[in-house]
CSV table of C-alpha atoms in Angstrom, one decimal:
chain,number,residue,atom,x,y,z
J,1,UNK,CA,-0.1,0.1,0.0
J,2,UNK,CA,2.9,2.4,0.7
J,3,UNK,CA,3.9,2.2,-3.0
J,4,UNK,CA,0.4,3.2,-4.1
J,5,UNK,CA,0.7,6.3,-1.9
J,6,UNK,CA,3.9,7.3,-3.4
J,7,UNK,CA,2.8,7.0,-6.9
J,8,UNK,CA,-0.2,9.1,-6.5
J,9,UNK,CA,2.0,12.0,-4.8
J,10,UNK,CA,4.5,11.7,-7.7
J,11,UNK,CA,1.8,12.2,-10.2
J,12,UNK,CA,0.4,15.3,-8.5
J,13,UNK,CA,3.8,17.1,-8.5
J,14,UNK,CA,4.1,17.2,-12.4
J,15,UNK,CA,0.5,18.3,-12.6
J,16,UNK,CA,1.1,21.0,-10.2
J,17,UNK,CA,4.3,22.2,-11.9
J,18,UNK,CA,2.4,22.2,-15.1
J,19,UNK,CA,0.1,25.0,-13.9
J,20,UNK,CA,2.5,26.7,-11.2
J,21,UNK,CA,5.2,27.6,-13.6
J,22,UNK,CA,3.0,29.6,-16.0
J,23,UNK,CA,1.3,31.2,-13.1
J,24,UNK,CA,4.7,32.3,-11.6
J,25,UNK,CA,5.9,33.5,-15.0
J,26,UNK,CA,2.8,35.7,-15.5
J,27,UNK,CA,3.0,37.1,-12.0
J,28,UNK,CA,6.7,38.0,-12.6
J,29,UNK,CA,5.9,39.6,-15.7
J,30,UNK,CA,3.1,41.5,-14.3
J,31,UNK,CA,5.2,42.9,-11.5
J,32,UNK,CA,8.0,43.9,-14.0
J,33,UNK,CA,5.4,45.8,-16.1
J,34,UNK,CA,4.0,47.5,-12.9
J,35,UNK,CA,7.4,48.6,-11.8
J,36,UNK,CA,8.5,50.0,-15.2
J,37,UNK,CA,5.1,51.8,-15.6
J,38,UNK,CA,5.4,53.5,-12.3
J,39,UNK,CA,9.0,54.4,-12.9
J,40,UNK,CA,8.0,56.1,-16.0
J,41,UNK,CA,5.2,58.0,-14.3
J,42,UNK,CA,2.3,56.1,-16.1
J,43,UNK,CA,0.7,55.9,-12.5
J,44,UNK,CA,-2.9,55.2,-13.2
J,45,UNK,CA,-6.3,56.9,-13.5
J,46,UNK,CA,-8.6,56.7,-16.4
J,47,UNK,CA,-7.4,60.1,-17.9
J,48,UNK,CA,-5.5,60.2,-21.2
J,49,UNK,CA,-3.4,63.3,-21.8
J,50,UNK,CA,-1.6,64.0,-25.1
J,51,UNK,CA,0.7,66.8,-23.7
J,52,UNK,CA,1.6,68.5,-20.6
J,53,UNK,CA,-1.2,69.6,-18.3
J,54,UNK,CA,-1.1,73.4,-18.4
J,55,UNK,CA,-3.3,75.9,-16.2
J,56,UNK,CA,-5.3,78.7,-18.2
J,57,UNK,CA,-3.9,81.3,-16.1
J,58,UNK,CA,-0.8,83.1,-17.4
J,59,UNK,CA,1.0,86.3,-16.8
J,60,UNK,CA,1.7,88.5,-19.8
J,61,UNK,CA,3.8,91.6,-19.0
J,62,UNK,CA,4.4,94.6,-21.5
J,63,UNK,CA,7.5,96.6,-21.1
J,64,UNK,CA,8.3,99.6,-23.4
J,65,UNK,CA,11.8,101.3,-24.0
J,66,UNK,CA,11.7,105.0,-23.7
J,67,UNK,CA,12.8,106.7,-27.1
J,68,UNK,CA,12.6,103.5,-29.0
J,69,UNK,CA,10.5,103.2,-32.3
J,70,UNK,CA,10.1,99.5,-31.9
J,71,UNK,CA,7.0,97.7,-30.7
J,72,UNK,CA,6.7,97.0,-27.1
J,73,UNK,CA,8.4,93.9,-25.5
J,74,UNK,CA,6.1,91.3,-24.1
J,75,UNK,CA,6.9,88.6,-21.6
J,76,UNK,CA,5.4,85.4,-20.4
J,77,UNK,CA,5.9,83.9,-16.9
J,78,UNK,CA,6.4,80.2,-17.1
J,79,UNK,CA,3.8,78.1,-15.4
J,80,UNK,CA,3.8,74.5,-14.2
J,81,UNK,CA,3.9,72.2,-17.2
J,82,UNK,CA,4.6,74.7,-19.9
J,83,UNK,CA,6.6,73.9,-23.0
J,84,UNK,CA,7.5,76.1,-26.0
J,85,UNK,CA,4.7,74.4,-27.6
J,86,UNK,CA,2.1,75.5,-25.0
J,87,UNK,CA,3.6,78.9,-24.6
J,88,UNK,CA,3.4,79.3,-28.4
J,89,UNK,CA,-0.2,78.2,-28.3
J,90,UNK,CA,-1.1,80.5,-25.6
J,91,UNK,CA,0.8,83.7,-26.7
J,92,UNK,CA,0.5,83.3,-30.5
J,93,UNK,CA,4.2,83.5,-31.1
J,94,UNK,CA,5.8,80.5,-33.0
J,95,UNK,CA,8.2,78.2,-31.4
J,96,UNK,CA,10.9,79.4,-33.8
J,97,UNK,CA,10.2,83.0,-32.7
J,98,UNK,CA,10.3,82.0,-29.1
J,99,UNK,CA,13.8,80.4,-29.6
J,100,UNK,CA,15.1,83.4,-31.4
J,101,UNK,CA,13.7,85.9,-28.7
J,102,UNK,CA,15.4,83.7,-26.0
J,103,UNK,CA,18.6,82.5,-27.3
J,104,UNK,CA,20.0,81.3,-23.8
J,105,UNK,CA,17.0,79.5,-22.7
J,106,UNK,CA,16.7,75.8,-23.2
J,107,UNK,CA,13.2,74.5,-23.8
J,108,UNK,CA,13.9,71.3,-21.8
J,109,UNK,CA,14.9,73.3,-18.6
J,110,UNK,CA,12.2,75.8,-18.2
J,111,UNK,CA,11.4,76.8,-14.7
J,112,UNK,CA,8.3,77.9,-13.0
J,113,UNK,CA,8.4,81.6,-12.7
J,114,UNK,CA,10.8,82.1,-15.5
J,115,UNK,CA,10.1,85.0,-17.7
J,116,UNK,CA,10.4,84.6,-21.4
J,117,UNK,CA,10.1,87.1,-24.1
J,118,UNK,CA,7.4,86.7,-26.6
J,119,UNK,CA,7.4,89.6,-28.7
């Protein structure tokens, strides 16, 4: 009788391994995907954004030079999430023009509160 008991337990192990291995693999892949997603900032929620989140409020200041015949200068204060593209859309100034008017500014390192010339 003891041999019959050993045979049934031997048959159960390959059967268990047949299902446990794929389950363990899928669990591992799921954990890796979740870690990568959280590291890339793909957090959660049901919202889909196509660009940076911007706030409708912005500050545009006008400055004029005395004795100058050129148009007044206009400045834009950078808000959270702003890019040259979003600033261009808000102010009506092209991205190329923003780059020309702000030669020392890198569009990848904009700081909140930074003033950019837009005209």
